[in-house]
Short mmCIF file of N, CA and C in Angstrom, two decimals:
data_model
loop_
_atom_site.label_atom_id
_atom_site.label_comp_id
_atom_site.label_asym_id
_atom_site.label_seq_id
_atom_site.Cartn_x
_atom_site.Cartn_y
_atom_site.Cartn_z
N GLN A 262 -9.33 -14.88 -10.72
CA GLN A 262 -8.87 -14.56 -9.38
C GLN A 262 -7.64 -13.67 -9.46
N VAL A 263 -7.50 -12.84 -8.45
CA VAL A 263 -6.38 -11.89 -8.39
C VAL A 263 -5.65 -12.06 -7.08
N GLN A 264 -4.33 -12.00 -7.14
CA GLN A 264 -3.52 -12.08 -5.93
C GLN A 264 -2.67 -10.82 -5.83
N LEU A 265 -2.55 -10.32 -4.61
CA LEU A 265 -1.66 -9.21 -4.30
C LEU A 265 -0.61 -9.72 -3.33
N VAL A 266 0.64 -9.52 -3.67
CA VAL A 266 1.73 -10.00 -2.82
C VAL A 266 2.60 -8.82 -2.42
N GLU A 267 2.66 -8.58 -1.11
CA GLU A 267 3.46 -7.47 -0.57
C GLU A 267 4.83 -7.97 -0.14
N SER A 268 5.78 -7.06 -0.14
CA SER A 268 7.11 -7.36 0.37
C SER A 268 7.75 -6.06 0.83
N GLY A 269 8.83 -6.20 1.59
CA GLY A 269 9.62 -5.04 1.99
C GLY A 269 9.47 -4.60 3.42
N GLY A 270 8.57 -5.20 4.17
CA GLY A 270 8.44 -4.83 5.57
C GLY A 270 9.62 -5.31 6.38
N GLY A 271 9.65 -4.89 7.65
CA GLY A 271 10.74 -5.32 8.51
C GLY A 271 10.87 -4.44 9.73
N LEU A 272 12.00 -4.60 10.40
CA LEU A 272 12.32 -3.84 11.62
C LEU A 272 13.35 -2.78 11.27
N VAL A 273 13.07 -1.55 11.68
CA VAL A 273 13.98 -0.45 11.39
C VAL A 273 13.99 0.51 12.58
N GLN A 274 15.09 1.20 12.77
CA GLN A 274 15.17 2.19 13.84
C GLN A 274 14.47 3.48 13.41
N ALA A 275 14.02 4.23 14.40
CA ALA A 275 13.40 5.52 14.13
C ALA A 275 14.35 6.38 13.29
N GLY A 276 13.77 7.05 12.29
CA GLY A 276 14.57 7.86 11.38
C GLY A 276 15.00 7.11 10.13
N GLY A 277 14.82 5.81 10.13
CA GLY A 277 15.23 4.99 9.01
C GLY A 277 14.20 4.96 7.90
N SER A 278 14.48 4.13 6.90
CA SER A 278 13.63 4.05 5.71
C SER A 278 13.33 2.59 5.36
N LEU A 279 12.17 2.41 4.74
CA LEU A 279 11.79 1.13 4.16
C LEU A 279 11.04 1.39 2.87
N ARG A 280 11.09 0.43 1.97
CA ARG A 280 10.32 0.52 0.73
C ARG A 280 9.45 -0.73 0.60
N LEU A 281 8.15 -0.52 0.57
CA LEU A 281 7.21 -1.62 0.39
C LEU A 281 6.85 -1.76 -1.08
N SER A 282 6.64 -3.00 -1.49
CA SER A 282 6.20 -3.28 -2.86
C SER A 282 4.98 -4.18 -2.81
N CYS A 283 4.12 -4.05 -3.80
CA CYS A 283 2.94 -4.90 -3.89
C CYS A 283 2.68 -5.19 -5.36
N ALA A 284 2.75 -6.46 -5.73
CA ALA A 284 2.55 -6.87 -7.11
C ALA A 284 1.22 -7.60 -7.25
N ALA A 285 0.43 -7.19 -8.23
CA ALA A 285 -0.85 -7.84 -8.51
C ALA A 285 -0.69 -8.78 -9.69
N SER A 286 -1.34 -9.94 -9.59
CA SER A 286 -1.30 -10.91 -10.69
C SER A 286 -2.63 -11.65 -10.77
N GLY A 287 -2.88 -12.27 -11.92
CA GLY A 287 -4.11 -13.02 -12.10
C GLY A 287 -4.95 -12.44 -13.22
N SER A 288 -6.25 -12.54 -13.07
CA SER A 288 -7.20 -12.12 -14.11
C SER A 288 -7.41 -10.61 -14.05
N ILE A 289 -6.47 -9.89 -14.66
CA ILE A 289 -6.47 -8.43 -14.61
C ILE A 289 -6.61 -7.86 -16.01
N PHE A 290 -7.63 -7.02 -16.21
CA PHE A 290 -7.72 -6.26 -17.45
C PHE A 290 -7.04 -4.91 -17.27
N SER A 291 -7.35 -4.28 -16.15
CA SER A 291 -6.70 -3.02 -15.78
C SER A 291 -6.87 -2.82 -14.28
N ILE A 292 -6.13 -1.86 -13.76
CA ILE A 292 -6.24 -1.54 -12.33
C ILE A 292 -6.49 -0.05 -12.19
N ASN A 293 -7.52 0.31 -11.48
CA ASN A 293 -7.79 1.72 -11.20
C ASN A 293 -6.92 2.16 -10.02
N GLY A 294 -7.51 2.50 -8.92
CA GLY A 294 -6.72 2.95 -7.78
C GLY A 294 -5.97 1.81 -7.10
N MET A 295 -4.80 2.17 -6.59
CA MET A 295 -4.01 1.25 -5.76
C MET A 295 -3.61 2.03 -4.52
N GLY A 296 -3.45 1.32 -3.41
CA GLY A 296 -3.11 2.07 -2.21
C GLY A 296 -2.60 1.20 -1.09
N TRP A 297 -2.21 1.88 -0.04
CA TRP A 297 -1.71 1.23 1.17
C TRP A 297 -2.55 1.68 2.36
N HIS A 298 -2.93 0.74 3.16
CA HIS A 298 -3.58 0.98 4.44
C HIS A 298 -2.71 0.35 5.52
N ARG A 299 -2.95 0.74 6.75
CA ARG A 299 -2.23 0.11 7.86
C ARG A 299 -3.14 -0.06 9.05
N GLN A 300 -2.79 -1.02 9.87
CA GLN A 300 -3.56 -1.26 11.09
C GLN A 300 -2.59 -1.60 12.21
N ALA A 301 -2.61 -0.76 13.24
CA ALA A 301 -1.81 -0.98 14.43
C ALA A 301 -2.64 -1.74 15.45
N PRO A 302 -2.01 -2.44 16.38
CA PRO A 302 -2.76 -3.19 17.39
C PRO A 302 -3.73 -2.30 18.16
N GLY A 303 -4.97 -2.73 18.24
CA GLY A 303 -5.97 -1.99 18.98
C GLY A 303 -6.54 -0.79 18.26
N LYS A 304 -6.14 -0.59 17.01
CA LYS A 304 -6.62 0.56 16.24
C LYS A 304 -7.32 0.10 14.97
N GLN A 305 -8.11 1.01 14.40
CA GLN A 305 -8.78 0.70 13.15
C GLN A 305 -7.81 0.81 11.98
N ARG A 306 -8.14 0.10 10.90
CA ARG A 306 -7.35 0.22 9.69
C ARG A 306 -7.52 1.63 9.13
N GLU A 307 -6.43 2.23 8.68
CA GLU A 307 -6.49 3.59 8.15
C GLU A 307 -5.77 3.67 6.82
N LEU A 308 -6.23 4.59 5.98
CA LEU A 308 -5.58 4.83 4.71
C LEU A 308 -4.25 5.54 4.94
N VAL A 309 -3.21 5.05 4.29
CA VAL A 309 -1.90 5.69 4.34
C VAL A 309 -1.68 6.54 3.10
N ALA A 310 -1.86 5.92 1.94
CA ALA A 310 -1.65 6.62 0.67
C ALA A 310 -2.38 5.88 -0.43
N ARG A 311 -2.74 6.65 -1.47
CA ARG A 311 -3.47 6.07 -2.58
C ARG A 311 -3.02 6.75 -3.86
N ILE A 312 -3.04 5.98 -4.97
CA ILE A 312 -2.62 6.53 -6.26
C ILE A 312 -3.57 6.02 -7.34
N THR A 313 -3.99 6.92 -8.21
CA THR A 313 -4.87 6.53 -9.31
C THR A 313 -4.06 5.98 -10.47
N SER A 314 -4.75 5.46 -11.47
CA SER A 314 -4.05 4.93 -12.64
C SER A 314 -3.33 6.05 -13.40
N GLY A 315 -3.80 7.27 -13.23
CA GLY A 315 -3.16 8.40 -13.89
C GLY A 315 -2.05 9.04 -13.09
N GLY A 316 -1.85 8.55 -11.86
CA GLY A 316 -0.74 9.04 -11.06
C GLY A 316 -1.09 10.07 -10.01
N SER A 317 -2.36 10.42 -9.87
CA SER A 317 -2.75 11.34 -8.80
C SER A 317 -2.65 10.62 -7.46
N THR A 318 -2.18 11.36 -6.46
CA THR A 318 -1.94 10.75 -5.16
C THR A 318 -2.64 11.50 -4.04
N ASN A 319 -2.90 10.81 -2.96
CA ASN A 319 -3.32 11.46 -1.72
C ASN A 319 -2.75 10.68 -0.55
N TYR A 320 -2.49 11.40 0.54
CA TYR A 320 -1.81 10.84 1.69
C TYR A 320 -2.54 11.19 2.98
N ALA A 321 -2.37 10.33 3.96
CA ALA A 321 -2.81 10.68 5.31
C ALA A 321 -1.94 11.82 5.80
N ASP A 322 -2.53 12.72 6.60
CA ASP A 322 -1.76 13.86 7.09
C ASP A 322 -0.53 13.42 7.88
N SER A 323 -0.64 12.29 8.56
CA SER A 323 0.44 11.84 9.42
C SER A 323 1.69 11.39 8.65
N VAL A 324 1.56 11.15 7.35
CA VAL A 324 2.71 10.67 6.58
C VAL A 324 3.14 11.64 5.48
N LYS A 325 2.41 12.71 5.30
CA LYS A 325 2.77 13.68 4.25
C LYS A 325 4.18 14.20 4.45
N GLY A 326 4.93 14.24 3.37
CA GLY A 326 6.30 14.73 3.42
C GLY A 326 7.31 13.66 3.81
N ARG A 327 6.83 12.51 4.27
CA ARG A 327 7.74 11.42 4.67
C ARG A 327 7.57 10.18 3.76
N PHE A 328 6.34 9.92 3.33
CA PHE A 328 6.06 8.73 2.51
C PHE A 328 5.76 9.16 1.08
N THR A 329 6.14 8.31 0.13
CA THR A 329 5.84 8.56 -1.28
C THR A 329 5.30 7.29 -1.91
N ILE A 330 4.13 7.40 -2.52
CA ILE A 330 3.54 6.27 -3.22
C ILE A 330 3.78 6.42 -4.72
N SER A 331 4.05 5.31 -5.38
CA SER A 331 4.25 5.31 -6.82
C SER A 331 3.77 3.97 -7.38
N ARG A 332 3.67 3.89 -8.70
CA ARG A 332 3.22 2.64 -9.30
C ARG A 332 3.86 2.45 -10.66
N ASP A 333 3.96 1.19 -11.03
CA ASP A 333 4.43 0.81 -12.36
C ASP A 333 3.28 0.05 -13.01
N ASN A 334 2.56 0.72 -13.90
CA ASN A 334 1.37 0.11 -14.48
C ASN A 334 1.70 -1.10 -15.33
N ALA A 335 2.86 -1.09 -15.96
CA ALA A 335 3.25 -2.22 -16.80
C ALA A 335 3.47 -3.48 -15.98
N LYS A 336 3.84 -3.29 -14.71
CA LYS A 336 4.12 -4.42 -13.82
C LYS A 336 2.99 -4.66 -12.83
N ASN A 337 1.93 -3.85 -12.90
CA ASN A 337 0.82 -3.97 -11.94
C ASN A 337 1.34 -3.94 -10.50
N THR A 338 2.25 -3.02 -10.25
CA THR A 338 2.93 -2.96 -8.96
C THR A 338 2.83 -1.56 -8.38
N VAL A 339 2.61 -1.51 -7.08
CA VAL A 339 2.59 -0.23 -6.36
C VAL A 339 3.67 -0.28 -5.28
N TYR A 340 4.26 0.88 -5.04
CA TYR A 340 5.36 1.00 -4.07
C TYR A 340 5.00 2.04 -3.02
N LEU A 341 5.62 1.89 -1.86
CA LEU A 341 5.51 2.91 -0.81
C LEU A 341 6.90 3.13 -0.22
N GLN A 342 7.48 4.26 -0.55
CA GLN A 342 8.76 4.63 0.02
C GLN A 342 8.50 5.36 1.33
N MET A 343 9.03 4.83 2.41
CA MET A 343 8.78 5.40 3.74
C MET A 343 10.10 5.89 4.32
N ASN A 344 10.20 7.19 4.51
CA ASN A 344 11.39 7.81 5.09
C ASN A 344 11.06 8.43 6.44
N SER A 345 12.10 8.73 7.19
CA SER A 345 11.94 9.35 8.51
C SER A 345 10.90 8.62 9.35
N LEU A 346 11.03 7.33 9.41
CA LEU A 346 10.03 6.51 10.11
C LEU A 346 10.02 6.81 11.60
N LYS A 347 8.82 6.73 12.16
CA LYS A 347 8.60 6.98 13.58
C LYS A 347 8.01 5.72 14.23
N PRO A 348 8.18 5.59 15.54
CA PRO A 348 7.58 4.41 16.21
C PRO A 348 6.08 4.30 15.97
N GLU A 349 5.41 5.43 15.83
CA GLU A 349 3.95 5.39 15.59
C GLU A 349 3.58 4.91 14.20
N ASP A 350 4.57 4.69 13.33
CA ASP A 350 4.30 4.09 12.02
C ASP A 350 4.23 2.57 12.11
N THR A 351 4.55 2.03 13.27
CA THR A 351 4.51 0.58 13.45
C THR A 351 3.10 0.06 13.23
N ALA A 352 2.96 -0.90 12.31
CA ALA A 352 1.65 -1.43 11.96
C ALA A 352 1.81 -2.55 10.94
N LEU A 353 0.70 -3.22 10.69
CA LEU A 353 0.61 -4.16 9.57
C LEU A 353 0.12 -3.37 8.37
N TYR A 354 0.90 -3.35 7.31
CA TYR A 354 0.59 -2.56 6.12
C TYR A 354 -0.03 -3.47 5.05
N TYR A 355 -1.19 -3.04 4.56
CA TYR A 355 -1.93 -3.80 3.55
C TYR A 355 -1.96 -3.04 2.23
N CYS A 356 -1.76 -3.77 1.17
CA CYS A 356 -1.91 -3.23 -0.18
C CYS A 356 -3.32 -3.53 -0.67
N GLY A 357 -3.93 -2.56 -1.35
CA GLY A 357 -5.24 -2.77 -1.94
C GLY A 357 -5.24 -2.30 -3.39
N ALA A 358 -6.06 -2.95 -4.21
CA ALA A 358 -6.14 -2.57 -5.62
C ALA A 358 -7.56 -2.76 -6.13
N ASP A 359 -8.03 -1.79 -6.92
CA ASP A 359 -9.34 -1.87 -7.56
C ASP A 359 -9.13 -2.42 -8.97
N VAL A 360 -9.39 -3.71 -9.13
CA VAL A 360 -9.04 -4.43 -10.36
C VAL A 360 -10.28 -4.57 -11.25
N VAL A 361 -10.08 -4.26 -12.53
CA VAL A 361 -11.13 -4.42 -13.53
C VAL A 361 -10.85 -5.71 -14.30
N ASP A 362 -11.86 -6.59 -14.40
CA ASP A 362 -11.65 -7.85 -15.12
C ASP A 362 -12.12 -7.72 -16.57
N GLY A 363 -12.08 -8.83 -17.29
CA GLY A 363 -12.43 -8.82 -18.70
C GLY A 363 -13.88 -8.51 -19.00
N LYS A 364 -14.71 -8.55 -17.96
CA LYS A 364 -16.14 -8.23 -18.13
C LYS A 364 -16.46 -6.85 -17.59
N SER A 365 -15.41 -6.04 -17.39
CA SER A 365 -15.56 -4.66 -16.90
C SER A 365 -16.14 -4.58 -15.50
N VAL A 366 -15.98 -5.64 -14.73
CA VAL A 366 -16.40 -5.63 -13.32
C VAL A 366 -15.20 -5.23 -12.47
N THR A 367 -15.42 -4.29 -11.57
CA THR A 367 -14.35 -3.81 -10.68
C THR A 367 -14.53 -4.39 -9.29
N ARG A 368 -13.49 -4.98 -8.78
CA ARG A 368 -13.50 -5.51 -7.41
C ARG A 368 -12.24 -5.03 -6.70
N ARG A 369 -12.35 -4.85 -5.40
CA ARG A 369 -11.19 -4.48 -4.58
C ARG A 369 -10.59 -5.74 -3.98
N TYR A 370 -9.29 -5.87 -4.16
CA TYR A 370 -8.54 -6.98 -3.60
C TYR A 370 -7.53 -6.45 -2.59
N TRP A 371 -7.19 -7.31 -1.63
CA TRP A 371 -6.23 -6.94 -0.58
C TRP A 371 -5.12 -7.98 -0.52
N GLY A 372 -3.94 -7.51 -0.17
CA GLY A 372 -2.84 -8.41 0.11
C GLY A 372 -2.95 -8.95 1.51
N GLN A 373 -1.99 -9.78 1.87
CA GLN A 373 -2.02 -10.44 3.19
C GLN A 373 -1.41 -9.57 4.28
N GLY A 374 -0.74 -8.50 3.88
CA GLY A 374 -0.15 -7.60 4.86
C GLY A 374 1.33 -7.87 5.07
N THR A 375 2.06 -6.81 5.34
CA THR A 375 3.48 -6.93 5.68
C THR A 375 3.75 -6.07 6.91
N GLN A 376 4.46 -6.61 7.86
CA GLN A 376 4.67 -5.93 9.15
C GLN A 376 5.81 -4.92 9.04
N VAL A 377 5.53 -3.74 9.54
CA VAL A 377 6.55 -2.69 9.68
C VAL A 377 6.67 -2.37 11.17
N THR A 378 7.86 -2.49 11.70
CA THR A 378 8.11 -2.20 13.11
C THR A 378 9.23 -1.18 13.21
N VAL A 379 8.96 -0.07 13.88
CA VAL A 379 9.94 1.00 14.03
C VAL A 379 10.30 1.10 15.51
N SER A 380 11.55 0.90 15.81
CA SER A 380 12.01 0.95 17.19
C SER A 380 12.51 2.35 17.53
N SER A 381 12.34 2.72 18.78
CA SER A 381 12.76 4.06 19.21
C SER A 381 14.20 4.07 19.70
#
């Protein structure tokens, strides 16, 4: 079994910054892609940013130039640095990871979510 634990959410004023962290633990042989999704009330979950094991990244257009995703493979941890936050960034942010187990089976796991609220 694999657990993903997020931290770093909170309440911030528009223009401020937050850094989210997500640590994976459990039966992990390796991790392929890791990423962050978000879901605002009444909206579908959307991809925010994703990073491969080799460090390639992609971002939603709405966050390009403001958010930066990174990872520490030794710690099985992914980060999301969020700058110049806007009220429309308010959402529940979920961490996801494509984990490979000892039998070379890949499964996607999700964290429980961390709330980000940006006030105007």
